Short mmCIF file of C-alpha atoms in Angstrom, two decimals:
data_model
loop_
_atom_site.label_atom_id
_atom_site.label_comp_id
_atom_site.label_asym_id
_atom_site.label_seq_id
_atom_site.Cartn_x
_atom_site.Cartn_y
_atom_site.Cartn_z
CA MET A 485 110.59 81.01 81.78
CA SER A 486 110.99 77.74 83.80
CA ASN A 487 111.58 74.63 81.76
CA SER A 488 108.41 72.51 81.10
CA LEU A 489 108.02 68.63 80.95
CA GLN A 490 106.78 66.35 78.23
CA TYR A 491 105.63 63.20 79.85
CA ILE A 492 106.91 60.01 78.08
CA PHE A 493 105.80 57.42 80.91
CA GLY A 494 103.51 58.09 83.87
CA GLY A 495 102.36 61.35 85.11
CA PRO A 496 99.11 62.21 82.95
CA LYS A 497 100.12 59.62 80.46
CA ALA A 498 99.22 56.02 80.54
CA TRP A 499 102.20 53.44 81.21
CA THR A 500 102.35 51.33 78.09
CA VAL A 501 103.42 47.66 77.36
CA VAL A 502 106.97 46.81 77.56
CA SER A 503 109.11 43.75 76.58
CA GLY A 504 108.70 40.61 78.42
CA PRO A 505 105.80 38.12 79.16
CA PRO A 506 102.21 39.43 79.34
CA GLN A 507 101.39 40.42 82.98
CA ILE A 508 98.11 41.31 84.56
CA PRO A 509 98.21 44.77 85.06
CA THR A 510 97.11 44.63 88.90
CA PRO A 511 99.89 46.67 90.49
CA ARG A 512 99.05 50.50 91.16
CA LYS A 513 102.52 51.87 90.33
CA PRO A 514 105.42 50.60 88.46
CA ASN A 515 107.31 48.71 90.68
CA SER A 516 110.30 46.62 89.92
CA THR A 517 112.05 44.09 92.34
CA ALA A 518 114.45 41.25 91.47
CA ILE A 519 117.58 39.52 92.39
CA LEU A 520 120.89 40.27 90.55
CA THR A 521 123.10 37.38 90.51
CA PRO A 522 126.44 38.04 88.26
CA SER A 523 127.98 34.81 89.61
CA THR A 524 126.02 33.04 87.20
CA LEU A 525 127.47 34.74 84.35
CA GLY A 526 131.01 35.13 85.13
CA GLY A 527 130.57 38.48 87.24
CA ALA A 528 128.92 40.38 84.12
CA GLY A 529 125.19 40.16 84.68
CA PHE A 530 122.37 42.68 84.37
CA ALA A 531 118.48 42.66 84.91
CA SER A 532 116.50 45.07 82.85
CA GLN A 533 113.13 46.03 81.20
CA ARG A 534 112.66 48.00 78.02
CA THR A 535 110.24 49.47 75.74
CA VAL A 536 108.89 47.55 72.80
CA GLY A 537 108.94 48.30 69.08
CA ASP A 538 110.09 51.64 67.95
CA LEU A 539 109.28 54.86 70.00
CA ALA A 540 110.06 57.07 67.54
CA LEU A 541 110.61 60.01 69.84
CA ASP A 542 111.67 63.68 68.49
CA LEU A 543 113.47 64.98 71.59
CA SER A 544 115.58 67.25 69.59
CA CYS A 545 113.87 70.21 71.47
CA THR A 546 114.65 69.04 74.90
CA GLU A 547 117.58 69.28 77.44
CA GLY A 548 117.40 65.86 78.87
CA ILE A 549 115.38 63.30 80.88
CA LYS A 550 113.61 63.64 84.26
CA LEU A 551 112.86 60.78 86.28
CA SER A 552 110.80 60.80 89.40
CA LEU A 553 111.25 58.12 91.80
CA GLY A 554 109.25 56.89 94.78
CA TRP A 555 110.51 56.26 98.17
CA ASP A 556 112.11 53.01 99.54
CA SER A 557 113.98 52.28 96.32
CA SER A 558 117.25 50.21 97.29
CA ASP A 559 120.57 51.61 97.23
CA GLN A 560 122.19 50.11 93.99
CA THR A 561 123.36 52.01 91.12
CA PHE A 562 120.71 51.99 88.26
CA THR A 563 121.01 52.96 84.67
CA LEU A 564 118.68 54.64 82.38
CA ASN A 565 119.45 53.53 78.69
CA VAL A 566 118.36 55.14 75.45
CA LYS A 567 119.09 53.85 72.04
CA ASP A 568 118.65 55.68 68.50
CA THR A 569 118.90 52.28 66.66
CA ILE A 570 117.33 49.08 67.34
CA PRO A 571 119.76 46.02 66.83
CA GLY A 572 118.90 42.97 65.05
CA LYS A 573 117.96 39.60 66.34
CA ARG A 574 120.41 36.78 66.90
CA GLU A 575 119.79 33.03 65.81
CA ASP A 576 118.32 32.47 69.06
CA GLY A 577 115.88 35.19 68.86
CA ARG A 578 117.66 37.55 71.56
CA ASP A 579 118.76 41.02 70.56
CA GLU A 580 122.20 41.47 69.10
CA ALA A 581 124.57 43.84 70.99
CA GLY A 582 124.41 47.69 69.98
CA VAL A 583 125.46 51.08 71.28
CA SER A 584 123.42 52.46 74.15
CA TRP A 585 123.60 55.88 75.72
CA GLU A 586 123.59 55.62 79.68
CA TYR A 587 123.20 57.54 82.44
CA ASP A 588 123.89 55.86 85.92
CA PHE A 589 122.28 57.09 89.01
CA LYS A 590 121.19 56.05 92.51
CA ALA A 591 117.71 56.68 93.77
CA PRO A 592 117.13 59.25 96.60
CA GLU A 593 116.41 57.49 99.90
CA ASN A 594 113.12 59.26 100.37
CA GLY A 595 112.14 59.56 96.65
CA GLY A 596 112.72 62.66 94.35
CA GLU A 597 113.62 63.63 91.05
CA ILE A 598 116.68 63.02 88.95
CA PHE A 599 117.55 65.58 86.02
CA MET A 600 119.71 63.77 83.44
CA LYS A 601 120.93 65.99 80.65
CA TRP A 602 121.95 64.79 77.33
CA ASP A 603 125.63 65.66 77.44
CA GLU A 604 125.92 63.61 80.45
CA PHE A 605 124.94 60.38 78.80
CA LYS A 606 127.69 58.17 77.68
CA ALA A 607 127.80 55.69 74.76
CA THR A 608 128.70 52.25 75.76
CA TYR A 609 128.91 48.79 73.76
CA ARG A 610 128.66 45.76 76.16
CA GLY A 611 128.86 47.83 79.23
CA ARG A 612 132.08 49.56 78.25
CA GLU A 613 132.69 53.20 77.07
CA VAL A 614 133.00 54.09 73.32
CA GLU A 615 135.49 56.17 72.22
CA ASP A 616 134.42 58.78 69.54
CA PRO A 617 130.94 57.88 69.05
CA GLU A 618 128.55 59.20 66.48
CA PRO A 619 126.29 61.91 68.29
CA LEU A 620 122.88 60.49 69.60
CA LYS A 621 120.33 61.14 67.29
CA LEU A 622 117.80 62.88 69.48
CA ASN A 623 115.24 63.31 66.73
CA ASP A 624 114.84 59.69 66.58
CA ILE A 625 115.10 58.02 69.99
CA LYS A 626 113.80 54.59 69.57
CA ARG A 627 114.18 52.64 72.74
CA ILE A 628 114.30 53.46 76.51
CA SER A 629 115.13 51.05 79.39
CA LEU A 630 116.22 50.61 83.06
CA MET A 631 118.65 48.33 84.15
CA ALA A 632 120.38 47.08 87.18
CA ARG A 633 123.97 45.71 86.20
CA SER A 634 126.80 44.15 88.23
CA PHE A 635 129.35 46.38 86.77
CA PHE A 636 131.42 43.49 86.46
CA ASP A 637 130.73 42.00 89.84
CA LYS A 638 130.67 45.10 91.82
CA GLN A 639 127.35 44.86 93.03
CA ASP A 640 124.59 42.15 93.26
CA GLY A 641 121.61 40.81 95.32
CA ASP A 642 118.09 42.21 96.02
CA PHE A 643 117.11 45.49 94.32
CA LYS A 644 113.69 47.53 93.96
CA LEU A 645 113.18 50.71 91.98
CA TYR A 646 109.90 52.68 91.81
CA VAL A 647 109.16 55.13 89.24
CA ASN A 648 106.59 57.61 89.11
CA TRP A 649 107.11 58.90 85.83
CA ILE A 650 109.61 59.62 82.89
CA ALA A 651 109.50 62.78 81.24
CA ALA A 652 111.79 64.89 78.66
CA VAL A 653 112.87 68.45 79.80
CA LYS A 654 111.90 70.99 76.95
CA LYS A 655 114.31 74.04 76.27
CA ASP A 656 113.43 77.38 77.62
CA ASP A 657 112.48 78.44 74.08
CA ASN A 658 110.14 75.73 73.30
CA ASP A 659 106.92 76.72 75.29
CA SER A 660 104.52 74.12 73.44
CA ASP A 661 102.30 72.35 75.77
CA ASP A 662 101.50 69.41 73.32
CA ASP A 663 102.65 66.18 74.50
CA GLY A 664 102.21 65.14 70.89
CA ASP A 665 105.05 67.32 69.93
CA LEU A 666 107.17 64.23 71.12
CA LYS A 667 105.69 62.04 68.72
CA LYS A 668 106.81 61.89 64.94
CA HIS A 669 104.11 62.57 62.30
CA ALA A 670 104.19 58.97 61.04
CA LEU A 671 103.21 57.75 64.52
CA GLU A 672 100.10 60.05 64.60
CA GLN A 673 98.80 57.91 61.61
CA ARG A 674 98.78 54.82 63.47
CA SER A 675 94.90 53.91 64.03
CA SER A 676 95.01 51.18 66.62
CA PRO A 677 95.81 52.27 70.27
CA ARG A 678 98.49 50.73 72.47
CA PRO A 679 97.12 48.32 75.21
CA VAL A 680 97.37 50.01 78.92
CA TRP A 681 99.46 48.64 81.60
CA LYS A 682 100.57 49.80 84.99
CA ARG A 683 103.73 47.81 85.33
CA LEU A 684 106.87 49.14 83.68
CA PHE A 685 110.53 48.11 83.99
CA CYS A 686 109.96 44.99 86.12
CA GLY A 687 113.45 43.56 86.63
CA LEU A 688 114.10 40.43 84.71
CA LEU A 689 117.36 38.49 84.60
#
Protein backbone atom coordinates (compact mmCIF):
# COMPACT_ATOMS: atom_id res chain seq x y z
CA MET A 1 0.00 0.00 0.00
CA SER A 2 1.36 3.44 -0.87
CA ASN A 3 1.69 6.04 1.85
CA SER A 4 -1.26 8.43 2.20
CA LEU A 5 -1.35 12.06 3.22
CA GLN A 6 -2.98 13.81 6.13
CA TYR A 7 -3.22 17.48 5.20
CA ILE A 8 -2.24 19.99 7.85
CA PHE A 9 -2.47 23.16 5.74
CA GLY A 10 -3.76 23.63 2.21
CA GLY A 11 -5.01 20.89 -0.10
CA PRO A 12 -8.62 20.12 0.92
CA LYS A 13 -8.13 21.91 4.26
CA ALA A 14 -8.52 25.65 4.72
CA TRP A 15 -5.48 27.75 5.52
CA THR A 16 -5.81 29.02 9.10
CA VAL A 17 -4.59 32.18 10.78
CA VAL A 18 -0.93 32.42 11.78
CA SER A 19 1.11 34.86 13.80
CA GLY A 20 1.54 38.45 12.80
CA PRO A 21 -0.80 41.41 12.38
CA PRO A 22 -4.25 40.80 10.85
CA GLN A 23 -4.24 40.90 7.07
CA ILE A 24 -7.04 41.05 4.55
CA PRO A 25 -7.22 37.54 3.05
CA THR A 26 -7.17 38.63 -0.58
CA PRO A 27 -4.34 36.46 -2.01
CA ARG A 28 -5.54 33.31 -3.71
CA LYS A 29 -2.52 31.24 -2.70
CA PRO A 30 -0.14 31.25 0.27
CA ASN A 31 2.64 33.43 -1.13
CA SER A 32 5.62 34.69 0.84
CA THR A 33 7.90 37.49 -0.33
CA ALA A 34 10.32 39.61 1.70
CA ILE A 35 13.88 40.91 1.95
CA LEU A 36 16.43 39.30 4.25
CA THR A 37 18.99 41.84 5.56
CA PRO A 38 21.21 40.12 8.16
CA SER A 39 23.69 43.00 8.15
CA THR A 40 21.33 44.91 10.44
CA LEU A 41 21.73 42.18 13.08
CA GLY A 42 25.44 41.50 12.82
CA GLY A 43 25.05 38.73 10.25
CA ALA A 44 22.51 36.64 12.17
CA GLY A 45 19.04 37.32 10.84
CA PHE A 46 15.93 35.54 9.63
CA ALA A 47 12.45 36.08 8.27
CA SER A 48 9.72 33.67 9.31
CA GLN A 49 6.07 33.05 9.97
CA ARG A 50 4.59 30.50 12.33
CA THR A 51 1.31 29.06 13.48
CA VAL A 52 -0.42 30.53 16.53
CA GLY A 53 -1.50 28.80 19.69
CA ASP A 54 -1.04 25.08 20.31
CA LEU A 55 -1.61 22.90 17.24
CA ALA A 56 -1.66 19.78 19.44
CA LEU A 57 -1.00 17.50 16.49
CA ASP A 58 -0.48 13.79 17.08
CA LEU A 59 1.88 12.76 14.27
CA SER A 60 3.20 9.63 15.96
CA CYS A 61 1.77 7.42 13.19
CA THR A 62 3.47 9.37 10.41
CA GLU A 63 6.87 9.10 8.71
CA GLY A 64 7.47 12.77 8.10
CA ILE A 65 6.23 15.94 6.43
CA LYS A 66 5.61 16.52 2.74
CA LEU A 67 5.70 20.03 1.34
CA SER A 68 4.17 20.98 -2.04
CA LEU A 69 5.71 24.10 -3.57
CA GLY A 70 4.63 26.17 -6.54
CA TRP A 71 6.90 27.34 -9.33
CA ASP A 72 9.02 30.52 -9.30
CA SER A 73 10.21 30.36 -5.70
CA SER A 74 13.63 31.91 -5.14
CA ASP A 75 16.78 29.80 -4.85
CA GLN A 76 17.61 30.51 -1.21
CA THR A 77 17.73 27.73 1.34
CA PHE A 78 14.57 27.69 3.46
CA THR A 79 13.88 25.93 6.74
CA LEU A 80 10.79 24.16 8.05
CA ASN A 81 10.63 24.10 11.85
CA VAL A 82 8.50 22.06 14.24
CA LYS A 83 8.31 22.42 18.01
CA ASP A 84 6.98 20.14 20.72
CA THR A 85 7.09 22.92 23.32
CA ILE A 86 5.88 26.51 23.28
CA PRO A 87 8.45 28.92 24.70
CA GLY A 88 7.59 31.51 27.31
CA LYS A 89 7.54 35.26 26.76
CA ARG A 90 10.28 37.78 27.41
CA GLU A 91 9.60 41.08 29.15
CA ASP A 92 9.25 42.79 25.77
CA GLY A 93 6.54 40.31 24.74
CA ARG A 94 8.68 38.37 22.27
CA ASP A 95 9.14 34.61 22.46
CA GLU A 96 12.04 33.24 24.45
CA ALA A 97 14.50 31.06 22.58
CA GLY A 98 13.80 27.33 22.56
CA VAL A 99 14.74 24.10 20.84
CA SER A 100 13.40 23.69 17.30
CA TRP A 101 13.52 20.66 15.03
CA GLU A 102 14.58 21.86 11.59
CA TYR A 103 14.82 20.67 8.00
CA ASP A 104 16.62 22.82 5.41
CA PHE A 105 15.50 22.69 1.78
CA LYS A 106 15.64 24.44 -1.56
CA ALA A 107 12.48 24.88 -3.60
CA PRO A 108 12.46 23.02 -6.95
CA GLU A 109 12.87 25.52 -9.80
CA ASN A 110 9.60 24.48 -11.44
CA GLY A 111 7.77 23.55 -8.26
CA GLY A 112 7.28 20.11 -6.80
CA GLU A 113 7.10 18.11 -3.59
CA ILE A 114 9.69 17.62 -0.86
CA PHE A 115 9.47 14.72 1.61
CA MET A 116 11.08 15.39 4.98
CA LYS A 117 11.56 12.26 7.11
CA TRP A 118 11.43 12.74 10.84
CA ASP A 119 14.87 11.22 11.35
CA GLU A 120 16.29 13.88 9.00
CA PHE A 121 15.17 16.78 11.21
CA LYS A 122 17.86 18.18 13.50
CA ALA A 123 17.44 19.83 16.88
CA THR A 124 18.80 23.38 17.07
CA TYR A 125 18.95 26.18 19.59
CA ARG A 126 19.44 29.72 18.30
CA GLY A 127 20.40 28.31 14.92
CA ARG A 128 23.06 25.92 16.19
CA GLU A 129 22.71 22.14 16.40
CA VAL A 130 22.02 20.63 19.81
CA GLU A 131 24.06 17.63 20.95
CA ASP A 132 22.17 14.66 22.44
CA PRO A 133 18.71 16.29 22.37
CA GLU A 134 15.59 14.76 23.85
CA PRO A 135 13.59 12.93 21.13
CA LEU A 136 11.01 14.97 19.27
CA LYS A 137 7.57 14.32 20.76
CA LEU A 138 5.70 13.39 17.59
CA ASN A 139 2.51 12.84 19.55
CA ASP A 140 2.41 16.49 20.59
CA ILE A 141 3.55 18.85 17.81
CA LYS A 142 2.64 22.32 18.99
CA ARG A 143 4.01 24.69 16.37
CA ILE A 144 5.10 24.72 12.70
CA SER A 145 6.95 27.53 10.94
CA LEU A 146 8.77 28.34 7.73
CA MET A 147 11.91 30.43 7.74
CA ALA A 148 14.42 32.14 5.47
CA ARG A 149 17.59 32.62 7.49
CA SER A 150 20.99 34.17 6.87
CA PHE A 151 22.94 31.09 8.04
CA PHE A 152 25.22 33.57 9.78
CA ASP A 153 25.62 35.96 6.84
CA LYS A 154 25.81 33.30 4.10
CA GLN A 155 22.63 34.43 2.29
CA ASP A 156 20.53 37.57 2.09
CA GLY A 157 18.39 39.64 -0.28
CA ASP A 158 14.95 39.25 -1.81
CA PHE A 159 13.24 35.89 -1.44
CA LYS A 160 9.89 34.31 -2.24
CA LEU A 161 8.31 30.96 -1.48
CA TYR A 162 5.06 29.57 -2.89
CA VAL A 163 3.44 26.89 -0.73
CA ASN A 164 0.54 24.79 -2.03
CA TRP A 165 0.11 22.55 0.99
CA ILE A 166 1.80 20.93 3.97
CA ALA A 167 0.88 17.36 4.92
CA ALA A 168 1.99 14.53 7.18
CA VAL A 169 2.86 11.25 5.45
CA LYS A 170 1.19 8.32 7.17
CA LYS A 171 2.98 5.03 7.75
CA ASP A 172 2.01 2.08 5.56
CA ASP A 173 0.30 0.28 8.42
CA ASN A 174 -2.01 3.21 9.15
CA ASP A 175 -4.73 3.36 6.51
CA SER A 176 -7.17 5.71 8.18
CA ASP A 177 -8.53 8.42 5.88
CA ASP A 178 -9.71 10.67 8.69
CA ASP A 179 -7.79 13.94 8.86
CA GLY A 180 -9.14 14.27 12.37
CA ASP A 181 -6.73 11.53 13.45
CA LEU A 182 -4.07 14.23 13.57
CA LYS A 183 -5.94 16.20 16.21
CA LYS A 184 -6.05 15.28 19.84
CA HIS A 185 -9.40 14.52 21.42
CA ALA A 186 -9.17 17.69 23.48
CA LEU A 187 -9.14 19.81 20.34
CA GLU A 188 -12.28 18.10 19.08
CA GLN A 189 -14.09 19.61 22.05
CA ARG A 190 -13.43 23.16 20.92
CA SER A 191 -16.68 24.79 19.90
CA SER A 192 -15.45 27.94 18.18
CA PRO A 193 -14.12 27.52 14.62
CA ARG A 194 -10.84 29.08 13.59
CA PRO A 195 -11.00 31.98 11.14
CA VAL A 196 -10.16 31.05 7.57
CA TRP A 197 -7.23 32.86 5.95
CA LYS A 198 -5.68 32.35 2.59
CA ARG A 199 -2.27 33.81 3.37
CA LEU A 200 0.18 31.76 5.42
CA PHE A 201 3.86 32.10 6.18
CA CYS A 202 4.29 35.66 4.83
CA GLY A 203 7.90 36.62 5.42
CA LEU A 204 8.42 39.03 8.30
CA LEU A 205 11.73 40.44 9.51
